[in-house]
Structures are given as structure tokens and as C-alpha cells.
Coordinates of C-alpha atoms and ligand atoms in Angstrom, one line a residue:
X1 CA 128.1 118.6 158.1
X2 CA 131.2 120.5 156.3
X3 CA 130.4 123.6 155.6
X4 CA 132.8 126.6 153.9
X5 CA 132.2 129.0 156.3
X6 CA 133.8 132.2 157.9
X7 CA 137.1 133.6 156.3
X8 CA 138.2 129.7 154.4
X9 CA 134.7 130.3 152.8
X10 CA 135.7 134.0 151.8
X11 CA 139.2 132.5 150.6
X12 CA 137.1 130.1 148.6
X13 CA 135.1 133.0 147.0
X14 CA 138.0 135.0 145.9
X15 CA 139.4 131.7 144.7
X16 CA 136.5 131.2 142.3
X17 CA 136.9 134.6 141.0
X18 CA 139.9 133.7 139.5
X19 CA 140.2 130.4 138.7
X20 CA 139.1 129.4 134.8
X21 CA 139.2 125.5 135.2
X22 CA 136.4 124.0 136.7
X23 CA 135.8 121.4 139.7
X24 CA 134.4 118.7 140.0
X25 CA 134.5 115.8 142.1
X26 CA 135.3 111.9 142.4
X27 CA 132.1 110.4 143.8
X28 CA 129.5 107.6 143.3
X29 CA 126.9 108.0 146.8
X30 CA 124.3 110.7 147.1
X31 CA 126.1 111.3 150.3
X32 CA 129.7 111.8 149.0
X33 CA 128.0 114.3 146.4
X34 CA 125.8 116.0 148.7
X35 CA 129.5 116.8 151.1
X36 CA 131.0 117.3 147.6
X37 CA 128.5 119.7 146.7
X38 CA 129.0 121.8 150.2
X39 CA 133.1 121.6 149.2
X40 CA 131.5 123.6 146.2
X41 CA 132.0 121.0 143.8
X42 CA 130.4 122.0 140.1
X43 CA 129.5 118.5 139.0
X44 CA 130.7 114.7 138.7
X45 CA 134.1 114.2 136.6
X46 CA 133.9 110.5 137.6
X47 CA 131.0 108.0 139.1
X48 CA 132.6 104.8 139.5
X49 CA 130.0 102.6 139.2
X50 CA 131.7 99.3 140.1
X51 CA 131.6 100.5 144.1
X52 CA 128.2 100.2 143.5
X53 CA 127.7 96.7 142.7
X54 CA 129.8 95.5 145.8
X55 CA 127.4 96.4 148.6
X56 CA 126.9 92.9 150.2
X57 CA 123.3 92.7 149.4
X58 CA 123.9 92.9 145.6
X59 CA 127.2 91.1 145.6
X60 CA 125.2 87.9 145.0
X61 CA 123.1 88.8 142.0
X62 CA 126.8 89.9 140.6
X63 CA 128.2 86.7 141.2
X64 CA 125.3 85.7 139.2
X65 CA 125.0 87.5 136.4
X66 CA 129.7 87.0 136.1
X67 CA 129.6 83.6 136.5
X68 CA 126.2 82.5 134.2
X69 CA 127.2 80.2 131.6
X70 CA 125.4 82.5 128.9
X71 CA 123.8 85.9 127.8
X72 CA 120.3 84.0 128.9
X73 CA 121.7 83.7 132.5
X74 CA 123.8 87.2 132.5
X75 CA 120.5 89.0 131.7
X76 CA 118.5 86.9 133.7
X77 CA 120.7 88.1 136.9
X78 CA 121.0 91.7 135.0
X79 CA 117.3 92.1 135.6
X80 CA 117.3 92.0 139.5
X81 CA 120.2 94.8 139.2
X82 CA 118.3 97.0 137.0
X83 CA 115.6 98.7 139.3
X84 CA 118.9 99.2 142.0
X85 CA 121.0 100.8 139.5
X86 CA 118.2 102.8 138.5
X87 CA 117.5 104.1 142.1
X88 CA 121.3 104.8 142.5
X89 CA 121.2 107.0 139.7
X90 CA 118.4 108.9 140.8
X91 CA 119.7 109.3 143.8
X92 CA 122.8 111.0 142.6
X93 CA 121.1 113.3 139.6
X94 CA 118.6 114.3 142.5
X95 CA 121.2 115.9 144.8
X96 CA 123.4 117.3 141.4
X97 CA 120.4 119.0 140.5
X98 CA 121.5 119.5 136.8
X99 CA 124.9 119.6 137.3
X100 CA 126.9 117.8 134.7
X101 CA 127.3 113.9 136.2
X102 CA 130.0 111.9 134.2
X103 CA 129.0 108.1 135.5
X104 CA 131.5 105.4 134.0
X105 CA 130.2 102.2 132.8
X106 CA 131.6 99.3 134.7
X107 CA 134.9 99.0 135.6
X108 CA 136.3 96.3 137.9
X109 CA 139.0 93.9 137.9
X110 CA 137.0 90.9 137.6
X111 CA 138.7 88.9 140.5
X112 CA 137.1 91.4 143.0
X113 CA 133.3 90.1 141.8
X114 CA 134.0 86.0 142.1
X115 CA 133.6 84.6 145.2
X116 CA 136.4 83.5 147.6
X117 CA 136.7 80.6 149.7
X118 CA 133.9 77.4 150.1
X119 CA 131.5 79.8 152.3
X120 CA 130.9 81.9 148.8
X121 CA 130.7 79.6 146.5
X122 CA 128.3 77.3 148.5
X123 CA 126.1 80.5 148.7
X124 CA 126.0 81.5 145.2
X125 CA 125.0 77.6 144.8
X126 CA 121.7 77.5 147.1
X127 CA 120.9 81.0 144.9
X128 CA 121.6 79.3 141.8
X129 CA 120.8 75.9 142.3
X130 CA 124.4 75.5 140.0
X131 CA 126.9 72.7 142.4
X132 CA 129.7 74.2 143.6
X133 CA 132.1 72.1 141.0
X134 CA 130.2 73.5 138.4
X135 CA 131.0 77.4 140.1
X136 CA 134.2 76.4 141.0
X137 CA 135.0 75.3 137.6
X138 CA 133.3 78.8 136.2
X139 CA 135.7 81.0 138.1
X140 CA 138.7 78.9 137.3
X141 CA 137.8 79.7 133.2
X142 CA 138.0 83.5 134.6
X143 CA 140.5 83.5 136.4
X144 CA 143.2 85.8 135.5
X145 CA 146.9 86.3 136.4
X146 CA 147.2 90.0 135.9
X147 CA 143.6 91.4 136.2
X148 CA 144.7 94.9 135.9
X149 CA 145.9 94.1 132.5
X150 CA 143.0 91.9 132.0
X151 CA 139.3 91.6 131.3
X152 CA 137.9 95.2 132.9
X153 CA 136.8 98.1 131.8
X154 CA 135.3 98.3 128.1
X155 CA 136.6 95.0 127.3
X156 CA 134.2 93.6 129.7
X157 CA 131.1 95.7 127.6
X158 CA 132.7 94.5 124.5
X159 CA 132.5 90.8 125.2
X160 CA 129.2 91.3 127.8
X161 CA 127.6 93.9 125.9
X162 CA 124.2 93.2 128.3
X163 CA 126.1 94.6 130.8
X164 CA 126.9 98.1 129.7
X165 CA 123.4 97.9 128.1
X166 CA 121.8 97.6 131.9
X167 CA 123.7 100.0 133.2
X168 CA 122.6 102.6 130.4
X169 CA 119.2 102.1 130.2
X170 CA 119.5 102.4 134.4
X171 CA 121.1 106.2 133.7
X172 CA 118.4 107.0 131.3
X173 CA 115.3 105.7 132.6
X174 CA 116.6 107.9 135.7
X175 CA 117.6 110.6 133.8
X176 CA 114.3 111.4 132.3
X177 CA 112.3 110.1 135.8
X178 CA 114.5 113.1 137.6
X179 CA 114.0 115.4 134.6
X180 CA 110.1 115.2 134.9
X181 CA 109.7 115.0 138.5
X182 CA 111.7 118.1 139.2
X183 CA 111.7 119.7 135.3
X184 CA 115.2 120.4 135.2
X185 CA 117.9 119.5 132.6
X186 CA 119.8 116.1 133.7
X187 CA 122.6 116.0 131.2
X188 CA 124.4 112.4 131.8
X189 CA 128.2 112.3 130.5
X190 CA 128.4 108.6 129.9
X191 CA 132.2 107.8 129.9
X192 CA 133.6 104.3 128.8
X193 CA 136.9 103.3 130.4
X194 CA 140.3 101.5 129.5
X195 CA 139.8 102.1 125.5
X196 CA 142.6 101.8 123.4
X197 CA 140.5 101.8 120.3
X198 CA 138.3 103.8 118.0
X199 CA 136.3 100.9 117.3
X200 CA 135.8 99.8 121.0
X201 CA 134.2 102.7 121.3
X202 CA 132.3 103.1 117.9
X203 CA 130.6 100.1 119.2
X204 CA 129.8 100.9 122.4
X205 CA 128.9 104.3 121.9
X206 CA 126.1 102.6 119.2
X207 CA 125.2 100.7 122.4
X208 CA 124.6 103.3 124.5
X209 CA 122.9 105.5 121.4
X210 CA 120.7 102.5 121.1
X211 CA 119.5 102.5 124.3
X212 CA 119.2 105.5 124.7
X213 CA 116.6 105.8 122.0
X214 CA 114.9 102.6 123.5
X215 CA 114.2 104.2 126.7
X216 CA 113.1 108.0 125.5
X217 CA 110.9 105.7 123.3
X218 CA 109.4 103.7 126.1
X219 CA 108.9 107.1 128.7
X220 CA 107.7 109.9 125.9
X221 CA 110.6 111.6 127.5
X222 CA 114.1 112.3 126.2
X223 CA 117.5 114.4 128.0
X224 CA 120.1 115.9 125.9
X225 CA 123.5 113.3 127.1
X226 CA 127.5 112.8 125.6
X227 CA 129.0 109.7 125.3
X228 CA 133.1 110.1 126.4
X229 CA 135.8 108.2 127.1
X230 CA 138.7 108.1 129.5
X231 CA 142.3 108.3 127.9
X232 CA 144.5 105.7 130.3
X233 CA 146.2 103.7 128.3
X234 CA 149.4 105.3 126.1
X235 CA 147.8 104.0 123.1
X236 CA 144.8 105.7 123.3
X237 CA 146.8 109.0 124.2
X238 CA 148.5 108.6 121.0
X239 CA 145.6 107.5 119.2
X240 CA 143.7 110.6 120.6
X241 CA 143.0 112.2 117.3
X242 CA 141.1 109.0 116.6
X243 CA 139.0 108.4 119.1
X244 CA 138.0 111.9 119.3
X245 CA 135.5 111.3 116.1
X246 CA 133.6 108.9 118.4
X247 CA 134.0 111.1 122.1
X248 CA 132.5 113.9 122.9
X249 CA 134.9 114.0 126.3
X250 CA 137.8 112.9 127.5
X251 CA 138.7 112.9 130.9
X252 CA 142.2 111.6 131.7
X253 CA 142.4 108.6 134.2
X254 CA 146.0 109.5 135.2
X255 CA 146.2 106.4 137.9
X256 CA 146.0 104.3 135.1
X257 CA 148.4 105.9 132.7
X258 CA 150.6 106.3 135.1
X259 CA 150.6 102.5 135.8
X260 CA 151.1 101.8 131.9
X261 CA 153.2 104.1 130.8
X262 CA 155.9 103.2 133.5
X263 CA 155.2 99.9 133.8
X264 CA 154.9 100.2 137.8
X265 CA 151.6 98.7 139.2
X266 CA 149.6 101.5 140.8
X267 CA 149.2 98.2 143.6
X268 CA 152.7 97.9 144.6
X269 CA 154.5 100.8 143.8
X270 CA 155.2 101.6 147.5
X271 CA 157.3 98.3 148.0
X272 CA 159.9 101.0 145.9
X273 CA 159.2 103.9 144.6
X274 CA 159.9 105.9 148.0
X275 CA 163.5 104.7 147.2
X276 CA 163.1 106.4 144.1
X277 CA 162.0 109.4 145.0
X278 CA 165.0 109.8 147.9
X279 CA 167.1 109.0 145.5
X280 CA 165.6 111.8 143.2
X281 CA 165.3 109.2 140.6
X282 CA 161.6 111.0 140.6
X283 CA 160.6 114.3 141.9
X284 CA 158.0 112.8 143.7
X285 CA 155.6 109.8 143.9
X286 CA 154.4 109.6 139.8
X287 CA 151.2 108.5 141.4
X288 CA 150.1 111.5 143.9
X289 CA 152.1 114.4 141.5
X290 CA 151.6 113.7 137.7
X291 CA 154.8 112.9 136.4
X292 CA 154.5 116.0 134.0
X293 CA 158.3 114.9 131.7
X294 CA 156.5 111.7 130.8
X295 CA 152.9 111.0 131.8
X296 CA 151.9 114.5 131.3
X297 CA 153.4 114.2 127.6
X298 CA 150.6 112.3 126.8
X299 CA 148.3 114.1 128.6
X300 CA 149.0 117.5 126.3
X301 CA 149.5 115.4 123.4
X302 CA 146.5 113.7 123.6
X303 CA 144.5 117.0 124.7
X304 CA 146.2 118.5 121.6
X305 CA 145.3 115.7 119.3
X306 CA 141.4 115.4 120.5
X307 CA 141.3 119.4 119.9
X308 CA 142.4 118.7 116.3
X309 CA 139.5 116.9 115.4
X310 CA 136.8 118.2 117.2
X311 CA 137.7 121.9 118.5
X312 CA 134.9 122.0 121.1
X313 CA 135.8 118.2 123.0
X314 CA 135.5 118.7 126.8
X315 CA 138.4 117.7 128.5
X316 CA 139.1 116.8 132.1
X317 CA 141.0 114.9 134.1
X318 CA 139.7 112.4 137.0
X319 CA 142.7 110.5 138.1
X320 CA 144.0 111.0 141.8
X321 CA 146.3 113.8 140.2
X322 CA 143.1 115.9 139.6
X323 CA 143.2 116.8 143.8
X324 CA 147.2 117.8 143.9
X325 CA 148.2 121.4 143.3
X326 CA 151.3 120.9 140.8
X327 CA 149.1 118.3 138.5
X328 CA 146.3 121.1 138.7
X329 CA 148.5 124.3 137.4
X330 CA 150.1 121.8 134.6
X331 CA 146.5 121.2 133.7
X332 CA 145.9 125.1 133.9
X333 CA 148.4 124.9 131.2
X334 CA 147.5 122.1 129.1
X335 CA 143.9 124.1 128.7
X336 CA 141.8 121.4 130.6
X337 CA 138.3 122.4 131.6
X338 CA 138.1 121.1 134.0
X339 CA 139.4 118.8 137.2
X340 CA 137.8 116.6 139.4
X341 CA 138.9 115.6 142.6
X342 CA 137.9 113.6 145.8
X343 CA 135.2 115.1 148.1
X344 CA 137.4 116.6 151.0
X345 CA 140.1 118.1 148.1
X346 CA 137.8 119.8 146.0
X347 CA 138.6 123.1 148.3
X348 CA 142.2 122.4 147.5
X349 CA 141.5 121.9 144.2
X350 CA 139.4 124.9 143.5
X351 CA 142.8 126.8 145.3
X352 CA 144.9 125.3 143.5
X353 CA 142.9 126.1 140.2
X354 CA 142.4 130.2 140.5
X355 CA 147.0 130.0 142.0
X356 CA 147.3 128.4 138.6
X357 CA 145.5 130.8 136.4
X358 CA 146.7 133.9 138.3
X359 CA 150.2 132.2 137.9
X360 CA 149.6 132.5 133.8
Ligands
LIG401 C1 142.3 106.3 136.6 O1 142.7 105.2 136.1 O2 143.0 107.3 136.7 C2 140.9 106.4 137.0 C3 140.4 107.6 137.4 O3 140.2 105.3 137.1 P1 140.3 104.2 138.3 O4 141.2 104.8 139.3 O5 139.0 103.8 138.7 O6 141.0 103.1 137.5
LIG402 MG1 141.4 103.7 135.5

């Protein structure tokens, strides 16, 4: 087990002294908090809750509930992944022990949930009792040719609202379980991704208020929660001022913007951009080092923007930039509380953090 001991631990100390930013960390296991934790991680900046639906046994009941012809058959497959969601939930607030958790509602490209190749699809059709023509024909009608660009994140909770509705009633109904049982606070940070709207998230932020009523309804129990979003897309960078009368967070999913606002898929940048960067056409890789003359733009710009409507919006930043030392002191600057990084560079990152403020 990792463990901060000896003089890196006293380093570590003096580095907390100093730093004003927070950390947090990248994680979505109970395991990967519990290490995270140890790294001296204060909290979750970003749960990605698609890696939990792709465990093989649930993989199935996915297929299900992404291929069903109707809401009737989404919810019906919805149901079996309630209870799981549920327990993975628990199983995360348990080990952050009140730390603030920031779990995003789903966000895959859809391709990576439809089955591939006959041995798939004639599975899904024993579960299903649906011909494999008929499944086959299914995924064709969601198939898509740029799925990064496509049908995922909140566009998915738009047009399958049951979805996003499982999935918060599975963070609540944990919530106030772990809340009783150990009679601390559980504060979930529920964060919707990819918007580019105020409305996509007026709407699903009614969702989430909704169910979030439901369920302290149904337990006699209720926990205090924010609804958030992530700013990746330029638009919603620019449209920051916005969105910030429906989030009570932002947390800045640089991978993303990155990919947008260059126009470079975060996939297949490697086939060039180490050309570019020996050829200085960029400092360094726009998708390890925030690229701070464009990308970062938006990043202060839309910090600055969500400040100017509601002064007190928490702002943080979960993107693989989070964990790299130059991204961290420009997010020193930009007045970010906090960062949030993978397990193993949340030393780095808390480093990096107290260099940065000593710096100023
Ligand atoms: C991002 O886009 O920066 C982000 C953190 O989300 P993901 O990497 O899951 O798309
Ligand atoms: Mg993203």
C-alpha cells in the first residue's frame, strides 16, 4: 500500500502549508479512492461513471437498456442496474468519508456500449429474446460516424432522461444510506458533462432536483448536494456567464476543450502533434500541458464569466491537465479551487499547487 512516509511525506507537509488550491483526485473504485486518499487526496473532482457500467457482468444489462426499442424497455433494463449503481456509490462515499465527491452522470461514446461482432449480438439475443436482425438493425439506427462529436454526455440524459434519472436516485438513495449508517455529512457534487447550453442544463438539473426530492421523500432522510457542470466545449466557455445561473460548479474538462477548440481529436493527435511540438509549432503536447495562449483563454474567461454571476461558484478543473505542474500554477492564477488529478499524481499535484502559490 502507498504510503507518504519518511522525508517525501515531510515534503508533502510543508507543501500543504502553503499551497491555497485544493486536491483532489480522478477516480471512480473504492480502491483508486482509498490509494487516492493515502496520496492525500481531499475529495473526488471527477467519478466517471461510464467505467462503471463496462464491467463484463453488467455490460449485458447496458446493451439492454441502449439498444430497447422504448423508455418501457430502457427502464425495464435500468432497473437491474439500479441496486449495482447504488452499491458503487456507497462504496465510494464510504471510503471519502464526507469528503466532497463530484460523480458525473453518464458519459460514454455510445459505440463503446453496442456489441461487436456475431458472438455479442447472439448473446444479447438469448437475454432478450429480440433476433439478432432485429439488434443488428438497432445498432445500425445508432451508429455514429464521429461518436466523440456525437450522442454522449448530456445529450444522452436529454434524449434518455431515465438514464440520468437511475443514476441519481442510485447517488441519493446512497447518499442518505451512508449518511445514517455512519452520521456524517455526504455532500454529492452531481456534475453534468458536454453542455453547451443553459437549457440542457435547466432541464436536467430539474431532473436531478426531482429526484432528489423523490428519494429524501421515500427514506425520511435528506443530504445537503450541488448540481454542476463541466465546461468542455468553447461554447459553453463563452456562454459561462449563462450557465452559471443553473451550476453551482464548474469544473473544466480540459481533454475535451482541448479536442474542440483545436479541432485535433484527443484519439489521434499523436499520429502528429510530436511533429509539432519539434517544430515548436507548440510548446508542448496541448493535451498533457494546457495550452495556456488558447485553451487556457477560455478557461480564465469562463472562470471570470461564472464569477460574475454567482460570486461564490466553485471552480475546478478535472481534465488530464489537472496532474501537470505548468497547467496547475496557471490555475493558481486563474483563482481555481481547486485541481483534481489522477491517483499516483495527486503528490505531484499537491507540489505543484503550494510552488504555484509561493510563486505569487
Ligand atoms: C475532459 O474532457 O477533460 C474530462 C475530464 O472528461 P473525459 O476525459 O472523461 O472526457
Ligand atoms: Mg470530457
Amino acid at each position: 500500500e502507498p504510503e507518504l512516509a519518511g522525508d517525501f511525506g515531510i515534503l508533502m507537509e510543508w507543501a500543504d502549508q502553503h499551497r491555497r488550491m485544493k486536491v483532489r483526485t480522478n477516480a471512480e473504485t473504492p480502491d483508486d479512492c482509498r490509494m487516492a486518499r493515502q496520496f492525500g487526496a481531499e475529495g473526488i473532482g471527477l467519478c466517471r461513471t461510464e467505467h462503471m457500467f463496462f464491467d463484463a457482468a453488467r455490460i449485458s444489462a447496458v446493451r439492454q437498456m441502449i439498444l430497447a426499442e422504448d423508455e418501457k424497455g430502457r427502464r425495464a433494463a435500468l432497473a437491474k442496474l439500479l441496486p449495482e449503481q447504488r452499491a458503487d456509490f456507497k462504496g465510494i462515499f464510504e471510503v471519502m468519508a464526507g469528503l466532497p465527491c463530484t460523480i458525473r452522470l453518464l458519459d460514454p461514446p455510445l459505440h463503446e456500449f453496442l456489441p461487436h461482432g456475431d458472438a455479442e449480438f447472439e448473446e444479447l439475443a438469448n437475454a432478450t429474446g429480440y433476433g439478432v436482425d432485429h439488434l443488428k438493425r438497432r445498432a445500425g439506427e445508432l451508429h455514429e460516424f464521429n461518436p466523440m462529436l456525437g450522442h454522449r454526455g448530456c445529450r444522452l440524459g436529454i434524449t434518455y432522461p431515465e438514464i440520468y434519472e437511475m443514476q441519481a436516485r442510485a447517488i441519493f438513495e446512497a447518499a442518505c444510506e451512508v449518511a445514517s449508517e455512519s452520521g456524517e455529512s455526504v455532500v454529492p457534487e452531481i456534475m453534468i458533462p458536454l453542455v453547451a447550453t443553459k437549457r440542457e442544463l435547466e432541464l436536467l438539473k430539474a431532473l436531478v432536483d426531482r429526484v432528489a426530492q423523490e428519494v429524501f421523500a421515500d427514506t425520511g432522510t435528506s443530504v445537503d448536494y450541488l448540481v454542476g457542470t463541466m465546461i468542455e466545449l468553447p461554447r459553453a466557455a463563452l456562454m459561462a456567464g449563462e450557465i452559471a445561473e443553473e451550476a453551482s460548479f464548474f469544473s473544466f474538462g480540459t481533454n475535451d476543450l482541448t479536442q474542440t477548440t483545436l479541432g485535433v481529436s484527443r484519439d489521434d493527435a499523436g499520429r502528429f502533434l510530436n511533429a509539432y511540438v519539434d517544430k515548436g509549432i507548440f510548446a508542448r503536447d496541448p493535451f498533457v500541458s494546457l495550452d495556456i495562449d488558447g485553451v487556457g483563454q477560455l478557461v480564465s474567461l469562463a472562470a471570470e464569466r461564472g464569477r460574475a454571476t454567482r460570486p461564490d461558484i466553485k471552480l475546478g478543473i478535472c481534465g488530464e491537465h489537472g496532474g501537470d505542474p505548468a497547467s496547475i500554477r496557471f490555475c493558481e492564477q486563474t483563482g481555481l479551487d481547486y485541481v483534481s488529478a489522477s491517483p499516483y499524481r495527486v503528490p505531484i499535484a499537491r507540489l505543484a499547487a503550494a510552488q504555484a502559490a509561493l510563486k505569487d
